[in-house]
């Protein structure tokens, strides 16, 4: 039985909407479906402005431009994240301060944020790993006390909540991804959500290559011109059409993923040697979107051996991030002696399991029985 790590969910309406976008003869950015996607995000999640962009990476890069980061600034972020979080800051010339994560959520540790604030700190980039957030109330307090911006890297957290607030709508700016590997997909795509009103007008300019083109199409000006820096951050309307079909099934997809998560927990809880691993922990304040299912094993040797065995059984399991401060680029930035013990320990003990809406119960039975078999002989 061959089981992939991920398989994008298709709602069956994607083709209809793509055909409609083609029939509209408007397939570039800021078209009919791009606007529908943005309006859906604004209405459902309650943000001041949403813009459909070509990737989650683009959203992070836009956020860094909006903050006007420069070489005199420092940004605090976890090392346990995707490279786009860091690249967005480096491209503006700012310095990154990687800090450690907390064991419970694998997210940035608020206490480590406090320890690393200096006079040059301008922002905190908070990553919501696996669709679960850190304690955002504490992080907001830290930001307010120190006059810092918060950017939420919510690439994995679309439709997840902290208490009653959607992730991505709590900080000054939120960044979403709709990459093929995410819960809601369009191949390549993302969104930037603006929660701080002071960034709204400039966000639309940066999004449109540094021009006031959007105001021109709104009829606010009689011609558009270059007024600021920017880039071609817009996503294609074909991608937006695909995504809108996914949005129509947003809560249905969430419910399917929740049931899979619960079934994994149930099956793994029946394993005789369950003392050799730890389940994902969901804080009381969290309403996750069940983006990733992972186990934390007792040590790296066990994790690596399990991964090799399960892959040999054609079960698509995988580790996740190599901590950025230990990557060649991270070391070149001066992180050689940066000690982040929890990040370094947990990154090498974590193993991700197949997680997609259409996974069958018999597949999870097959996975859990193989985990049990391996542990019984290890």
Short mmCIF file of C-alpha atoms in Angstrom, two decimals, residues 47-367:
data_model
loop_
_atom_site.label_atom_id
_atom_site.label_comp_id
_atom_site.label_asym_id
_atom_site.label_seq_id
_atom_site.Cartn_x
_atom_site.Cartn_y
_atom_site.Cartn_z
CA UNK A 47 -9.29 41.62 8.53
CA UNK A 48 -9.13 45.19 7.23
CA UNK A 49 -7.58 44.28 3.86
CA UNK A 50 -6.61 41.07 2.09
CA UNK A 51 -4.63 40.89 -1.15
CA UNK A 52 -4.18 37.71 -3.18
CA UNK A 53 -0.48 37.23 -3.98
CA UNK A 54 1.55 34.68 -5.89
CA UNK A 55 2.95 32.89 -2.82
CA UNK A 56 3.26 32.95 0.94
CA UNK A 57 6.85 34.01 0.31
CA UNK A 58 5.59 37.08 -1.56
CA UNK A 59 3.32 37.96 1.37
CA UNK A 60 6.29 37.86 3.77
CA UNK A 61 8.40 39.97 1.42
CA UNK A 62 5.61 42.53 1.14
CA UNK A 63 5.30 42.62 4.94
CA UNK A 64 9.01 43.34 5.29
CA UNK A 65 8.79 46.21 2.80
CA UNK A 66 5.77 47.64 4.63
CA UNK A 67 7.71 47.65 7.92
CA UNK A 68 10.49 49.61 6.16
CA UNK A 69 13.13 47.26 7.52
CA UNK A 70 16.69 48.42 6.99
CA UNK A 71 20.27 47.55 7.97
CA UNK A 72 19.87 49.20 11.38
CA UNK A 73 16.95 46.94 12.35
CA UNK A 74 16.73 43.56 14.03
CA UNK A 75 13.89 41.07 13.69
CA UNK A 76 13.23 38.27 16.18
CA UNK A 77 11.98 34.96 14.78
CA UNK A 78 12.24 31.22 15.46
CA UNK A 79 14.95 29.21 13.75
CA UNK A 80 12.43 26.39 13.32
CA UNK A 81 10.72 27.78 10.23
CA UNK A 82 10.82 27.76 6.44
CA UNK A 83 13.52 29.81 4.70
CA UNK A 84 11.01 32.34 3.34
CA UNK A 85 10.49 33.82 6.81
CA UNK A 86 14.19 34.64 7.03
CA UNK A 87 14.76 35.62 3.39
CA UNK A 88 12.03 38.25 3.58
CA UNK A 89 13.99 40.03 6.31
CA UNK A 90 17.44 39.61 4.77
CA UNK A 91 16.27 41.02 1.45
CA UNK A 92 15.59 44.32 3.25
CA UNK A 93 19.08 44.31 4.77
CA UNK A 94 17.89 43.77 8.34
CA UNK A 95 19.48 41.43 10.88
CA UNK A 96 17.78 38.27 12.12
CA UNK A 97 17.85 37.18 15.75
CA UNK A 98 16.92 33.51 15.89
CA UNK A 99 15.41 32.46 19.22
CA UNK A 100 14.34 29.16 20.72
CA UNK A 101 10.94 27.50 20.64
CA UNK A 102 8.76 26.08 23.39
CA UNK A 103 8.37 22.31 23.74
CA UNK A 104 4.59 22.26 23.82
CA UNK A 105 3.76 23.93 20.50
CA UNK A 106 7.17 24.07 18.76
CA UNK A 107 6.51 27.79 18.34
CA UNK A 108 8.54 30.81 19.39
CA UNK A 109 9.01 31.04 23.17
CA UNK A 110 7.77 34.40 24.52
CA UNK A 111 10.40 34.32 27.28
CA UNK A 112 13.12 34.00 24.64
CA UNK A 113 11.64 36.98 22.79
CA UNK A 114 11.98 39.10 25.93
CA UNK A 115 15.62 38.09 26.43
CA UNK A 116 16.60 39.06 22.89
CA UNK A 117 15.02 42.51 22.52
CA UNK A 118 17.52 45.32 21.98
CA UNK A 119 17.28 48.98 21.04
CA UNK A 120 17.47 47.88 17.40
CA UNK A 121 14.61 45.38 17.51
CA UNK A 122 11.79 46.45 15.21
CA UNK A 123 9.55 43.41 14.81
CA UNK A 124 8.68 39.91 15.92
CA UNK A 125 7.94 37.38 13.18
CA UNK A 126 5.69 34.75 14.76
CA UNK A 127 5.37 31.39 13.00
CA UNK A 128 2.27 29.27 13.69
CA UNK A 129 3.71 25.79 13.27
CA UNK A 130 1.27 23.08 12.14
CA UNK A 131 -1.65 25.50 12.46
CA UNK A 132 -1.16 26.06 16.20
CA UNK A 133 -0.08 29.38 17.68
CA UNK A 134 2.02 30.38 20.67
CA UNK A 135 0.32 32.46 23.38
CA UNK A 136 -0.47 35.54 21.31
CA UNK A 137 -1.73 37.58 24.28
CA UNK A 138 1.71 37.45 25.87
CA UNK A 139 3.46 38.21 22.58
CA UNK A 140 1.16 41.18 21.97
CA UNK A 141 1.97 42.50 25.44
CA UNK A 142 5.69 42.21 24.72
CA UNK A 143 5.26 44.00 21.39
CA UNK A 144 3.22 46.83 22.92
CA UNK A 145 5.64 47.33 25.82
CA UNK A 146 8.59 47.58 23.42
CA UNK A 147 6.87 49.35 20.49
CA UNK A 148 7.41 46.41 18.11
CA UNK A 149 5.48 45.23 15.07
CA UNK A 150 4.14 41.68 14.83
CA UNK A 151 4.12 39.81 11.53
CA UNK A 152 2.32 36.47 11.62
CA UNK A 153 3.75 33.82 9.35
CA UNK A 154 0.45 31.95 9.17
CA UNK A 155 1.42 30.00 6.05
CA UNK A 156 0.33 26.78 7.76
CA UNK A 157 -2.49 28.32 9.78
CA UNK A 158 -5.28 29.34 7.40
CA UNK A 159 -8.65 28.88 9.17
CA UNK A 160 -7.02 28.16 12.55
CA UNK A 161 -7.77 30.23 15.64
CA UNK A 162 -6.16 31.57 18.79
CA UNK A 163 -9.09 31.77 21.20
CA UNK A 164 -11.73 33.37 18.97
CA UNK A 165 -9.37 35.19 16.61
CA UNK A 166 -8.23 33.77 13.31
CA UNK A 167 -4.48 33.36 13.03
CA UNK A 168 -3.07 35.95 10.69
CA UNK A 169 -5.47 38.64 11.95
CA UNK A 170 -3.89 39.28 15.36
CA UNK A 171 -0.58 40.97 14.51
CA UNK A 172 -0.05 44.04 12.34
CA UNK A 173 0.27 41.89 9.22
CA UNK A 174 -0.55 38.25 8.47
CA UNK A 175 0.81 36.04 5.70
CA UNK A 176 -0.96 32.98 4.27
CA UNK A 177 0.15 30.28 1.84
CA UNK A 178 -1.95 28.28 -0.60
CA UNK A 179 0.90 26.14 -1.86
CA UNK A 180 0.11 22.59 -2.93
CA UNK A 181 1.29 21.31 0.46
CA UNK A 182 -1.17 23.42 2.49
CA UNK A 183 -4.77 22.82 3.62
CA UNK A 184 -6.31 25.07 0.94
CA UNK A 185 -4.40 25.06 -2.31
CA UNK A 186 -4.02 26.56 -5.76
CA UNK A 187 -0.60 25.21 -6.73
CA UNK A 188 1.24 28.43 -5.94
CA UNK A 189 -0.45 31.30 -4.14
CA UNK A 190 -0.79 33.27 -0.93
CA UNK A 191 -2.40 36.26 0.70
CA UNK A 192 -1.26 39.18 2.78
CA UNK A 193 -3.74 40.44 5.35
CA UNK A 194 -3.42 43.93 6.78
CA UNK A 195 -4.71 44.43 10.31
CA UNK A 196 -2.96 47.73 11.01
CA UNK A 197 -4.77 50.50 9.12
CA UNK A 198 -1.58 52.52 8.65
CA UNK A 199 -0.35 49.93 6.12
CA UNK A 200 -3.46 49.64 3.93
CA UNK A 201 -2.82 52.29 1.31
CA UNK A 202 0.85 51.47 0.86
CA UNK A 203 0.16 47.72 0.69
CA UNK A 204 -1.92 48.21 -2.45
CA UNK A 205 0.89 50.23 -4.04
CA UNK A 206 3.68 47.76 -3.21
CA UNK A 207 1.47 44.91 -4.43
CA UNK A 208 1.10 46.65 -7.81
CA UNK A 209 4.83 47.11 -8.55
CA UNK A 210 5.05 50.40 -6.66
CA UNK A 211 2.32 52.09 -8.69
CA UNK A 212 -1.06 53.57 -7.79
CA UNK A 213 -2.65 51.39 -10.48
CA UNK A 214 -5.32 50.05 -8.14
CA UNK A 215 -6.61 53.54 -7.41
CA UNK A 216 -6.75 54.11 -11.16
CA UNK A 217 -9.02 51.08 -11.61
CA UNK A 218 -11.13 52.25 -8.66
CA UNK A 219 -11.66 55.53 -10.52
CA UNK A 220 -9.90 57.60 -7.85
CA UNK A 221 -7.28 58.99 -10.27
CA UNK A 222 -7.27 59.60 -14.04
CA UNK A 223 -3.90 57.89 -14.67
CA UNK A 224 -1.49 55.76 -12.69
CA UNK A 225 2.24 56.14 -12.19
CA UNK A 226 5.23 54.90 -10.19
CA UNK A 227 5.13 56.28 -6.64
CA UNK A 228 7.00 53.79 -4.40
CA UNK A 229 9.08 50.63 -4.43
CA UNK A 230 7.22 47.39 -5.09
CA UNK A 231 7.18 44.25 -7.17
CA UNK A 232 4.84 42.03 -9.15
CA UNK A 233 3.24 40.36 -6.15
CA UNK A 234 -0.19 39.72 -7.71
CA UNK A 235 -1.40 36.17 -8.18
CA UNK A 236 -2.98 34.96 -11.43
CA UNK A 237 -6.77 34.93 -11.58
CA UNK A 238 -6.60 31.32 -12.77
CA UNK A 239 -4.93 30.38 -9.48
CA UNK A 240 -7.49 32.45 -7.59
CA UNK A 241 -10.32 30.65 -9.40
CA UNK A 242 -8.90 27.30 -8.32
CA UNK A 243 -8.54 28.58 -4.75
CA UNK A 244 -12.07 29.94 -4.54
CA UNK A 245 -13.42 26.43 -5.13
CA UNK A 246 -11.34 25.33 -2.16
CA UNK A 247 -12.69 28.17 -0.03
CA UNK A 248 -16.24 27.00 -0.69
CA UNK A 249 -15.29 23.79 1.13
CA UNK A 250 -13.14 25.45 3.79
CA UNK A 251 -14.87 24.21 6.93
CA UNK A 252 -15.64 20.82 5.38
CA UNK A 253 -11.93 20.31 4.69
CA UNK A 254 -11.13 21.37 8.25
CA UNK A 255 -13.56 18.81 9.65
CA UNK A 256 -12.06 16.02 7.52
CA UNK A 257 -8.57 16.86 8.75
CA UNK A 258 -9.75 16.97 12.36
CA UNK A 259 -11.18 13.45 12.09
CA UNK A 260 -7.91 12.16 10.63
CA UNK A 261 -5.95 13.78 13.47
CA UNK A 262 -8.24 12.17 16.04
CA UNK A 263 -7.99 8.77 14.35
CA UNK A 264 -4.18 8.96 14.42
CA UNK A 265 -4.30 9.79 18.13
CA UNK A 266 -6.64 6.87 18.77
CA UNK A 267 -4.51 4.39 16.83
CA UNK A 268 -1.16 5.52 18.22
CA UNK A 269 -2.57 5.47 21.74
CA UNK A 270 -3.11 1.71 21.34
CA UNK A 271 0.54 1.03 20.56
CA UNK A 272 2.28 -0.96 23.29
CA UNK A 273 5.44 1.15 23.38
CA UNK A 274 3.79 4.55 23.22
CA UNK A 275 6.31 5.73 25.83
CA UNK A 276 8.78 6.06 22.95
CA UNK A 277 7.03 9.04 21.35
CA UNK A 278 4.87 12.06 22.07
CA UNK A 279 1.65 13.19 20.40
CA UNK A 280 1.08 16.74 19.09
CA UNK A 281 -0.07 18.91 22.00
CA UNK A 282 -2.92 21.36 21.44
CA UNK A 283 -3.22 24.16 24.03
CA UNK A 284 -6.66 25.00 25.40
CA UNK A 285 -6.56 28.38 23.66
CA UNK A 286 -6.01 26.81 20.25
CA UNK A 287 -8.51 25.84 17.57
CA UNK A 288 -6.12 24.33 15.02
CA UNK A 289 -6.61 23.57 11.35
CA UNK A 290 -4.84 20.20 11.67
CA UNK A 291 -2.28 21.03 9.02
CA UNK A 292 0.37 18.52 10.13
CA UNK A 293 0.28 15.32 12.12
CA UNK A 294 3.61 14.53 13.72
CA UNK A 295 5.16 12.45 16.48
CA UNK A 296 8.14 13.47 18.61
CA UNK A 297 10.31 10.40 19.23
CA UNK A 298 12.59 9.83 22.24
CA UNK A 299 15.73 10.48 20.23
CA UNK A 300 17.03 11.06 16.73
CA UNK A 301 18.26 7.49 16.25
CA UNK A 302 14.76 6.15 16.82
CA UNK A 303 13.22 8.85 14.60
CA UNK A 304 15.64 8.21 11.74
CA UNK A 305 15.26 4.43 11.98
CA UNK A 306 11.47 4.73 12.02
CA UNK A 307 11.55 7.04 8.99
CA UNK A 308 13.76 4.64 7.04
CA UNK A 309 11.55 1.68 7.89
CA UNK A 310 8.23 3.38 7.08
CA UNK A 311 9.59 4.73 3.80
CA UNK A 312 10.65 1.17 2.92
CA UNK A 313 6.99 0.22 3.40
CA UNK A 314 6.02 3.01 0.96
CA UNK A 315 4.59 5.17 3.73
CA UNK A 316 5.39 8.82 3.03
CA UNK A 317 6.83 10.11 6.30
CA UNK A 318 9.36 12.93 6.57
CA UNK A 319 11.26 15.12 8.98
CA UNK A 320 10.70 18.86 8.73
CA UNK A 321 12.86 21.98 8.99
CA UNK A 322 16.60 21.87 9.46
CA UNK A 323 16.99 24.72 12.00
CA UNK A 324 17.92 27.81 10.03
CA UNK A 325 20.65 28.91 12.44
CA UNK A 326 22.44 25.60 11.72
CA UNK A 327 22.10 25.84 7.93
CA UNK A 328 25.08 27.00 5.82
CA UNK A 329 23.38 30.36 5.26
CA UNK A 330 22.48 30.71 8.93
CA UNK A 331 26.05 30.01 9.99
CA UNK A 332 27.34 32.55 7.46
CA UNK A 333 25.16 35.16 9.20
CA UNK A 334 27.03 34.62 12.47
CA UNK A 335 24.91 31.93 14.13
CA UNK A 336 27.70 29.36 14.54
CA UNK A 337 27.68 29.65 18.33
CA UNK A 338 23.96 30.36 18.71
CA UNK A 339 22.63 27.86 21.24
CA UNK A 340 18.95 26.97 20.78
CA UNK A 341 18.68 23.65 22.63
CA UNK A 342 14.97 22.93 22.23
CA UNK A 343 15.00 23.77 18.52
CA UNK A 344 18.03 21.57 17.95
CA UNK A 345 16.62 18.67 19.94
CA UNK A 346 13.04 18.63 18.67
CA UNK A 347 13.84 19.30 15.00
CA UNK A 348 15.74 16.01 14.94
CA UNK A 349 13.13 14.01 16.85
CA UNK A 350 10.06 15.08 14.85
CA UNK A 351 8.51 12.90 12.17
CA UNK A 352 5.57 13.96 9.98
CA UNK A 353 2.93 11.44 8.92
CA UNK A 354 0.63 11.34 5.87
CA UNK A 355 -2.09 13.96 6.29
CA UNK A 356 -4.65 14.77 3.61
CA UNK A 357 -8.46 14.88 3.55
CA UNK A 358 -8.96 11.76 1.44
CA UNK A 359 -6.72 9.43 3.43
CA UNK A 360 -8.63 6.23 4.23
CA UNK A 361 -9.06 4.55 7.61
CA UNK A 362 -7.34 1.42 6.30
CA UNK A 363 -4.33 3.55 5.40
CA UNK A 364 -4.05 4.86 8.95
CA UNK A 365 -4.51 1.29 10.22
CA UNK A 366 -1.62 0.23 7.96
CA UNK A 367 0.55 3.11 9.18
#
